[in-house]
C-alpha atoms as a printed R data frame, in Angstrom:
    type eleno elety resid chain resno       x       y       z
1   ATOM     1    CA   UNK     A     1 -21.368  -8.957 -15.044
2   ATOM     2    CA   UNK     A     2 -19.273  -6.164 -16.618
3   ATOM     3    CA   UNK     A     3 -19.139  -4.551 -13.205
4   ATOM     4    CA   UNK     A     4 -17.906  -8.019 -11.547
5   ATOM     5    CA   UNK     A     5 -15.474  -8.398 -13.708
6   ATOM     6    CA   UNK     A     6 -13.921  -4.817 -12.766
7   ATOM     7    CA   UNK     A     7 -14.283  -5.560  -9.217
8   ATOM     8    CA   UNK     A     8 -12.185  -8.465  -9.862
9   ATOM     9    CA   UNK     A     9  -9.843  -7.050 -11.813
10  ATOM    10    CA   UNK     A    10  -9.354  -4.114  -9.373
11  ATOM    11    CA   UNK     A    11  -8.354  -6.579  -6.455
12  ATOM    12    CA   UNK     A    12  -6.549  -9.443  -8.633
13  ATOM    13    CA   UNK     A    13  -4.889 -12.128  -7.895
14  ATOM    14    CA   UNK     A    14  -6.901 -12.133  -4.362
15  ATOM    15    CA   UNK     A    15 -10.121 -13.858  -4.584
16  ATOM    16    CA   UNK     A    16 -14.173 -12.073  -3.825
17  ATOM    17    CA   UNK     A    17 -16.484 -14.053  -2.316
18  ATOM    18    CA   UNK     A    18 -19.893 -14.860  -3.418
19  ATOM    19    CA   UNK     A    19 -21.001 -13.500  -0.027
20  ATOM    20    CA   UNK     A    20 -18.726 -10.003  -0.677
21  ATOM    21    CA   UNK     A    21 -19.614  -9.370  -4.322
22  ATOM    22    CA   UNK     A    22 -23.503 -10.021  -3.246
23  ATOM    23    CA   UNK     A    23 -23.192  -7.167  -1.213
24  ATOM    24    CA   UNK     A    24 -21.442  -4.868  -3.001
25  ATOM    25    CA   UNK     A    25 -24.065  -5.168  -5.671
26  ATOM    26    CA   UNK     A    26 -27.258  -5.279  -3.638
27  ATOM    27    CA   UNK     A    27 -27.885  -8.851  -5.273
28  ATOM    28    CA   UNK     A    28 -28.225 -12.807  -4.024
29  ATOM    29    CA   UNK     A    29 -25.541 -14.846  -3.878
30  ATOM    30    CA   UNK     A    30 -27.319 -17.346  -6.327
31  ATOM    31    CA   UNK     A    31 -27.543 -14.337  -8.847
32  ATOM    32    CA   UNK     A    32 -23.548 -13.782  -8.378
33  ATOM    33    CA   UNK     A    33 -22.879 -17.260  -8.859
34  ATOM    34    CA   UNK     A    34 -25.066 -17.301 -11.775
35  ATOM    35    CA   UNK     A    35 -23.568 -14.702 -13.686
36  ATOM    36    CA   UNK     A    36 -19.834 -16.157 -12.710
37  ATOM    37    CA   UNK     A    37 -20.968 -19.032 -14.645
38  ATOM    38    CA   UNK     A    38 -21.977 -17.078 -17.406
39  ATOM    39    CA   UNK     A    39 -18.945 -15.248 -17.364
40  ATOM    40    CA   UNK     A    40 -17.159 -18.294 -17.646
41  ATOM    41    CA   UNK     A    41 -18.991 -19.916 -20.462
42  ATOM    42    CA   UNK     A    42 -18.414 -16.797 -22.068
43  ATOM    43    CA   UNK     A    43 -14.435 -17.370 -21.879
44  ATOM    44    CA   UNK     A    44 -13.669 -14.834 -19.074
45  ATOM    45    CA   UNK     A    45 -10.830 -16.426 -17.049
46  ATOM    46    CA   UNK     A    46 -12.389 -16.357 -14.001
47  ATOM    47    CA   UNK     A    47 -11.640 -18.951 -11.166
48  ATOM    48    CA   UNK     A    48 -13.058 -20.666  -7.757
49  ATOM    49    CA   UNK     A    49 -10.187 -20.676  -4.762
50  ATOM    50    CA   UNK     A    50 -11.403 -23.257  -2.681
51  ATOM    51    CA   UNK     A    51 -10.747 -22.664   1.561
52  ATOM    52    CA   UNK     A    52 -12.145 -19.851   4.261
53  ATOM    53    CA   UNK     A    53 -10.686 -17.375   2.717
54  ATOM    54    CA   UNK     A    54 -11.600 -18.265  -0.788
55  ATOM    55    CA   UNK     A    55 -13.380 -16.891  -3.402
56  ATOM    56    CA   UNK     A    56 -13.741 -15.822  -6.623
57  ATOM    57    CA   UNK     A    57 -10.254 -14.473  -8.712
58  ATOM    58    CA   UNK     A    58  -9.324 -13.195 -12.233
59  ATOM    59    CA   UNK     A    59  -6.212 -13.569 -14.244
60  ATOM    60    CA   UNK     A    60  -5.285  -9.830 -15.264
61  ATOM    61    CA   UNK     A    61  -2.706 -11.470 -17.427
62  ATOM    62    CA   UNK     A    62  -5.024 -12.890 -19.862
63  ATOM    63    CA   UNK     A    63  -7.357 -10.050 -19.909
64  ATOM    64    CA   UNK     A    64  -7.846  -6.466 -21.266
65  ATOM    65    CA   UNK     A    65  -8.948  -3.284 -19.605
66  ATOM    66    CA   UNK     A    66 -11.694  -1.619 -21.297
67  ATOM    67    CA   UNK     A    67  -9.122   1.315 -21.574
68  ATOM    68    CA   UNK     A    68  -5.693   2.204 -20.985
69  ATOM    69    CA   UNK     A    69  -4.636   5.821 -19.374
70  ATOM    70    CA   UNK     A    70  -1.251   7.261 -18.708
71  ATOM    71    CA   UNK     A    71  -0.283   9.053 -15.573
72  ATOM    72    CA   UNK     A    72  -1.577  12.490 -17.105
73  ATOM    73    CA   UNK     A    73  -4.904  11.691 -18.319
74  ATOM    74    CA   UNK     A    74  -5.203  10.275 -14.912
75  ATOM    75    CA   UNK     A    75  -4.212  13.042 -12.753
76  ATOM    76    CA   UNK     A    76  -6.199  14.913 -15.619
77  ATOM    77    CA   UNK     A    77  -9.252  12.997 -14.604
78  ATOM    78    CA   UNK     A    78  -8.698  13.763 -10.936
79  ATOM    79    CA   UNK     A    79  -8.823  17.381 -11.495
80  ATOM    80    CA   UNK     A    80 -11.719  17.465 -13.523
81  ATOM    81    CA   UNK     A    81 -13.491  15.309 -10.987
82  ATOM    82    CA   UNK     A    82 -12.326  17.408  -7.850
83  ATOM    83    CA   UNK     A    83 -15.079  20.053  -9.400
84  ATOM    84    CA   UNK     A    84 -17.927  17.134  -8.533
85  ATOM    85    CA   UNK     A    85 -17.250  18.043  -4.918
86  ATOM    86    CA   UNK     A    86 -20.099  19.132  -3.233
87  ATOM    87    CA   UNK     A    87 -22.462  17.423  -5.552
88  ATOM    88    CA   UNK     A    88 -24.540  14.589  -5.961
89  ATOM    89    CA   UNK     A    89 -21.886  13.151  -8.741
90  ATOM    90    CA   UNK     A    90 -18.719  12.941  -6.079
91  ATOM    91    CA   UNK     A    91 -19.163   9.316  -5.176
92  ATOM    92    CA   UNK     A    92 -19.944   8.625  -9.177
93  ATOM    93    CA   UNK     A    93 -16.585  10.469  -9.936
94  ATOM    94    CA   UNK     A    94 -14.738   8.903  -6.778
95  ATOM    95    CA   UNK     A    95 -15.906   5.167  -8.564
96  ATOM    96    CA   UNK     A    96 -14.346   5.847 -11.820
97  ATOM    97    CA   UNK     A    97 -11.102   7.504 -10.436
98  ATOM    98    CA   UNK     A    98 -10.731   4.009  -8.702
99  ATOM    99    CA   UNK     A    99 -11.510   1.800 -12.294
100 ATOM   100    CA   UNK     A   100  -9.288   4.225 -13.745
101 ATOM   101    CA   UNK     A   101  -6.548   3.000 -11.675
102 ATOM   102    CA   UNK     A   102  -7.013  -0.206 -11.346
103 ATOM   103    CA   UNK     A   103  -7.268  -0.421 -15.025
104 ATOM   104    CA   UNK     A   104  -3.768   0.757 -15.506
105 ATOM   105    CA   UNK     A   105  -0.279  -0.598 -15.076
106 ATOM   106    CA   UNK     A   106   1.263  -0.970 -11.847
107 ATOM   107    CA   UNK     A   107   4.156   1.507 -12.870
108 ATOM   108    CA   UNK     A   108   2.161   4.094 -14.049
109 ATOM   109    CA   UNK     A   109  -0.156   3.889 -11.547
110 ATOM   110    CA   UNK     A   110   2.678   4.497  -9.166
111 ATOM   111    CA   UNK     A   111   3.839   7.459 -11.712
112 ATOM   112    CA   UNK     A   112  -0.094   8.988 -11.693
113 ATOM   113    CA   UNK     A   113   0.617   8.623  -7.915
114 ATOM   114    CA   UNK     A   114   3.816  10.918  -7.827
115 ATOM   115    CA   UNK     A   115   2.639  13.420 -10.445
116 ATOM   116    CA   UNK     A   116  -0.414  13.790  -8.479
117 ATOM   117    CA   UNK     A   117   1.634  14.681  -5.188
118 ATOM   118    CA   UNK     A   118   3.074  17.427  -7.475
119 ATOM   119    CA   UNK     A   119  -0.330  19.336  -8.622
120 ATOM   120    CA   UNK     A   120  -1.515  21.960  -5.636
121 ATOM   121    CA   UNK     A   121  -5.191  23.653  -5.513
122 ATOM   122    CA   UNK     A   122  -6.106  26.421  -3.951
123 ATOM   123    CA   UNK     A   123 -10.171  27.262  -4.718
124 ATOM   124    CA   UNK     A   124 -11.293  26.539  -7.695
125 ATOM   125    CA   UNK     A   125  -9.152  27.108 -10.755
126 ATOM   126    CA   UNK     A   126 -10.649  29.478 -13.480
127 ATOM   127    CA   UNK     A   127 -10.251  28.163 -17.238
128 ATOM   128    CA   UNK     A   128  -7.358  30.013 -19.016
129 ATOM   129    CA   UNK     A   129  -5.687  30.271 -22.135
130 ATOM   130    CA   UNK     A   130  -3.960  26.628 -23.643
131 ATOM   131    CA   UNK     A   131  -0.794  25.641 -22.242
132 ATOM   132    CA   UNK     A   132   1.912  24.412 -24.402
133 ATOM   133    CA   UNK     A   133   2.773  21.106 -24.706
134 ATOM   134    CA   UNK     A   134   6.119  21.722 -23.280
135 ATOM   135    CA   UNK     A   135   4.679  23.682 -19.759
136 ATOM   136    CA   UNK     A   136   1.644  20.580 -19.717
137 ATOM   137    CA   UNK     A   137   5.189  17.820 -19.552
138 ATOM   138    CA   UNK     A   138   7.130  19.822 -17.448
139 ATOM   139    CA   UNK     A   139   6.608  18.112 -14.305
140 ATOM   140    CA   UNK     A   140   6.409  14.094 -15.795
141 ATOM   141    CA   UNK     A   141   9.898  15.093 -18.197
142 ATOM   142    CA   UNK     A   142  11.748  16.402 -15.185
143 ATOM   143    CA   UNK     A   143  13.412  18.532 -17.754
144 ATOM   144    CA   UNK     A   144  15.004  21.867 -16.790
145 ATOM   145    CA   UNK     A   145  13.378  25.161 -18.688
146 ATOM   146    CA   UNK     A   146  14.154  27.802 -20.232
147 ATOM   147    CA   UNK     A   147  11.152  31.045 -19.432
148 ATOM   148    CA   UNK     A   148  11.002  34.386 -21.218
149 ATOM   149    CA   UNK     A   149   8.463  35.798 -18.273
150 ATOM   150    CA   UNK     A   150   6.487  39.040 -17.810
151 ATOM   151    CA   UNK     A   151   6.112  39.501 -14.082
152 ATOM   152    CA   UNK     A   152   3.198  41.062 -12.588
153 ATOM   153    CA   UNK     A   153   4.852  44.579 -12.732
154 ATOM   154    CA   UNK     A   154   5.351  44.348 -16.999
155 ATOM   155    CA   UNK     A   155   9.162  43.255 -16.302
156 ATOM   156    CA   UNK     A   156  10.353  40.684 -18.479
157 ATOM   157    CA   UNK     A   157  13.535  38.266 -17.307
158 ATOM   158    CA   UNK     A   158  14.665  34.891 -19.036
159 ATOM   159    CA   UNK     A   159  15.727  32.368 -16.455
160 ATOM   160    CA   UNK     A   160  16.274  28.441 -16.282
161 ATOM   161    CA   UNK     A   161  14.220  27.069 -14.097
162 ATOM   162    CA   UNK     A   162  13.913  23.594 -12.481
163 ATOM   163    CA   UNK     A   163   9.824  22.208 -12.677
164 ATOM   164    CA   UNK     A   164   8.478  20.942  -9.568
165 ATOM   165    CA   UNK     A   165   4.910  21.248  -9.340
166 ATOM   166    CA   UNK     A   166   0.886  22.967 -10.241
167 ATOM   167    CA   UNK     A   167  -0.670  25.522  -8.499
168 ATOM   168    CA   UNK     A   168  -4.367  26.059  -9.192
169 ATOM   169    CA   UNK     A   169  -6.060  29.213  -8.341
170 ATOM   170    CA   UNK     A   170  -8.931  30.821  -8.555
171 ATOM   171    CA   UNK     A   171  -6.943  33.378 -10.302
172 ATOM   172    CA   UNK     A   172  -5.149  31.125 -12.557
173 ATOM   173    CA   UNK     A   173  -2.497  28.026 -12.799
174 ATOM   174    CA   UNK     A   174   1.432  28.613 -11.682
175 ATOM   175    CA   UNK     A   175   4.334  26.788 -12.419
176 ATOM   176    CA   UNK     A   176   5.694  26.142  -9.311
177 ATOM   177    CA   UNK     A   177   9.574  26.031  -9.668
178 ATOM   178    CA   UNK     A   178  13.571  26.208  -8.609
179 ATOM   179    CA   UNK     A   179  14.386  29.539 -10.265
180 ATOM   180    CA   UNK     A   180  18.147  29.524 -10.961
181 ATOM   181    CA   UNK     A   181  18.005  33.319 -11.492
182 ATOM   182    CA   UNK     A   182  16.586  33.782  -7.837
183 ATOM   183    CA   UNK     A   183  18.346  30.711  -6.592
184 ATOM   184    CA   UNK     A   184  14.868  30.008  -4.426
185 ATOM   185    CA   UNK     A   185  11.121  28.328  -5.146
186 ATOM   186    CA   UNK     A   186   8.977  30.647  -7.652
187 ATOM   187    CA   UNK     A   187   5.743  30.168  -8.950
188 ATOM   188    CA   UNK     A   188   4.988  31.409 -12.611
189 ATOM   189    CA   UNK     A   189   1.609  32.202 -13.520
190 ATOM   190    CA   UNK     A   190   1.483  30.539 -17.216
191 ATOM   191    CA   UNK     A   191  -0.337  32.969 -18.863
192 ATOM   192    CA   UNK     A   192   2.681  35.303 -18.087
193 ATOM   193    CA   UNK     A   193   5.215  32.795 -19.695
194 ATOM   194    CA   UNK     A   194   6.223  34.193 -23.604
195 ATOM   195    CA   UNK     A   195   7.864  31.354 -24.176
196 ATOM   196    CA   UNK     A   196   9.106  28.373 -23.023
197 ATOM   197    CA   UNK     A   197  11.839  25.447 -24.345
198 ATOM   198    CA   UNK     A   198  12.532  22.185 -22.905
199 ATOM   199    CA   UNK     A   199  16.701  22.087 -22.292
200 ATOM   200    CA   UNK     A   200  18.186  18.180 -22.477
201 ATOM   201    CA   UNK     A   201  19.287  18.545 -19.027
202 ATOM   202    CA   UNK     A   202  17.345  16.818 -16.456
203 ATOM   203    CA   UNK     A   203  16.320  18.402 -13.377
204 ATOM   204    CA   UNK     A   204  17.250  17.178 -10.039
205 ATOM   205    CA   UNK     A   205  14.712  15.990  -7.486
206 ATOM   206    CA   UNK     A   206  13.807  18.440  -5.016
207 ATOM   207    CA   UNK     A   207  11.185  18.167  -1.404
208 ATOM   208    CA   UNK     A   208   8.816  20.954  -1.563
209 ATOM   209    CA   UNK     A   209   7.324  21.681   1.765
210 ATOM   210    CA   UNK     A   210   3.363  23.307   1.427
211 ATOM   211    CA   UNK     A   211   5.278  25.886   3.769
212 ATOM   212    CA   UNK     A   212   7.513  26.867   0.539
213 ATOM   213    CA   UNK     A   213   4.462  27.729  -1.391
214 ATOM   214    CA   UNK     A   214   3.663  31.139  -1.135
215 ATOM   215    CA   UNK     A   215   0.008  31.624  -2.061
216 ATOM   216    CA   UNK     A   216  -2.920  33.841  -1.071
217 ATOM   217    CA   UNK     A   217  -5.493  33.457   1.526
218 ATOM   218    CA   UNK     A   218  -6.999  29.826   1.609
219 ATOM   219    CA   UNK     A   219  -6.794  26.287   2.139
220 ATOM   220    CA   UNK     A   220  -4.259  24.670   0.123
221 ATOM   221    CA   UNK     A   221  -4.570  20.613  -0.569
222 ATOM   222    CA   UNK     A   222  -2.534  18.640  -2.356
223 ATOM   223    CA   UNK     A   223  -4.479  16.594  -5.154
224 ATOM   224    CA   UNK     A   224  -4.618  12.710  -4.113
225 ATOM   225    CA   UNK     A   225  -5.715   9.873  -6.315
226 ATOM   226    CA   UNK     A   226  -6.843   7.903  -3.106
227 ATOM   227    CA   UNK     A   227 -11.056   7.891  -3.576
């Protein structure tokens, strides 16, 4: 019943048939229409639409999801779950991305959506040192920063730069950004970045093209929400 009530959630205000939800859950249709009328008596607002196209429906309005997630801990949940490729769990993670979303607000759905588009993986990214706060809400703030940065050669430069994506590597994570300094696209391996502040001045939007990013050897895919 719990699982019906999801489905119908996911896919409100159009109706599920009987016929549908009996085979989505390997059931009859008596046993679907059984526990609809449980679910009912039990005071879940869940409706009959009459005609061919029909079925059952569910007013989101006047219900609660079992939890609520902002666009972060969604495109969080996505990368965690990109690790289940491969094995026997992927379709099991691919489910609860989808509940996850359904689950949440139109507008930050849309907002997991865009942040997602904005977090690049290239193999699989090793586990590294915590990230400030301030580096984690870079790319949702839009915020321009400030970087004291050691480069790969020991040379350390402050520079404003404008946040526009993630790179995951096997060899770390990157900011990927507008450098003002360089006046091009930079990425900035975090565990290189002394320290970082959040200016009040908002970035401006800016297209990045996967031919901009300059990475290593391998495939590069852009993390979707789409299961």
């Amino acid at each position: 019943m719990y699982a019906i009530v999801e489905e119908l959630r996911a896919v409100a205000p159009r109706p599920r048939s009987a016929s549908w939800l009996a085979g989505r859950f390997e059931v009859s249709r008596r046993t679907v229409e059984r526990d609809i009328s449980a679910l009912q008596h039990a005071g879940v607002p869940v409706w009959a639409e009459p005609g061919r196209t029909g079925g059952y429906c569910l007013d989101r309005a006047r219900t609660l999801p079992p939890v609520n997630f902002s666009p972060d801990e969604a495109v969080a949940v996505a990368v965690a779950l990109g690790g289940l490729a491969g094995t026997p769990f992927a379709g099991g993670g691919s489910t609860a991305l989808r509940k996850i979303l359904a689950a949440m607000r139109d507008d930050d759905a849309a907002a997991a959506h865009d942040l997602a588009a904005r977090v690049h993986l290239l193999g699989a990214p090793l586990d590294g040192p915590a990230i400030p706060a301030v580096l984690a809400d870079a790319i949702s703030a839009r915020r321009v920063l400030r970087l004291r940065y050691t480069d790969r050669d020991g040379t350390g430069t402050a520079r404003d730069v404008e946040p526009l994506g993630f790179v995951g590597s096997s060899t770390g994570w990157y900011l990927l950004a507008w450098c003002r300094l360089r006046e091009g696209i930079r990425a900035f391996r975090l565990d290189r970045v002394d320290k970082v502040t959040a200016t009040s001045e908002q970035a401006p939007r800016r297209t990045v093209r996967p031919e901009d990013i300059q990475v290593p050897e391998g495939d590069l895919r852009t993390l979707t929400l789409l299961g």
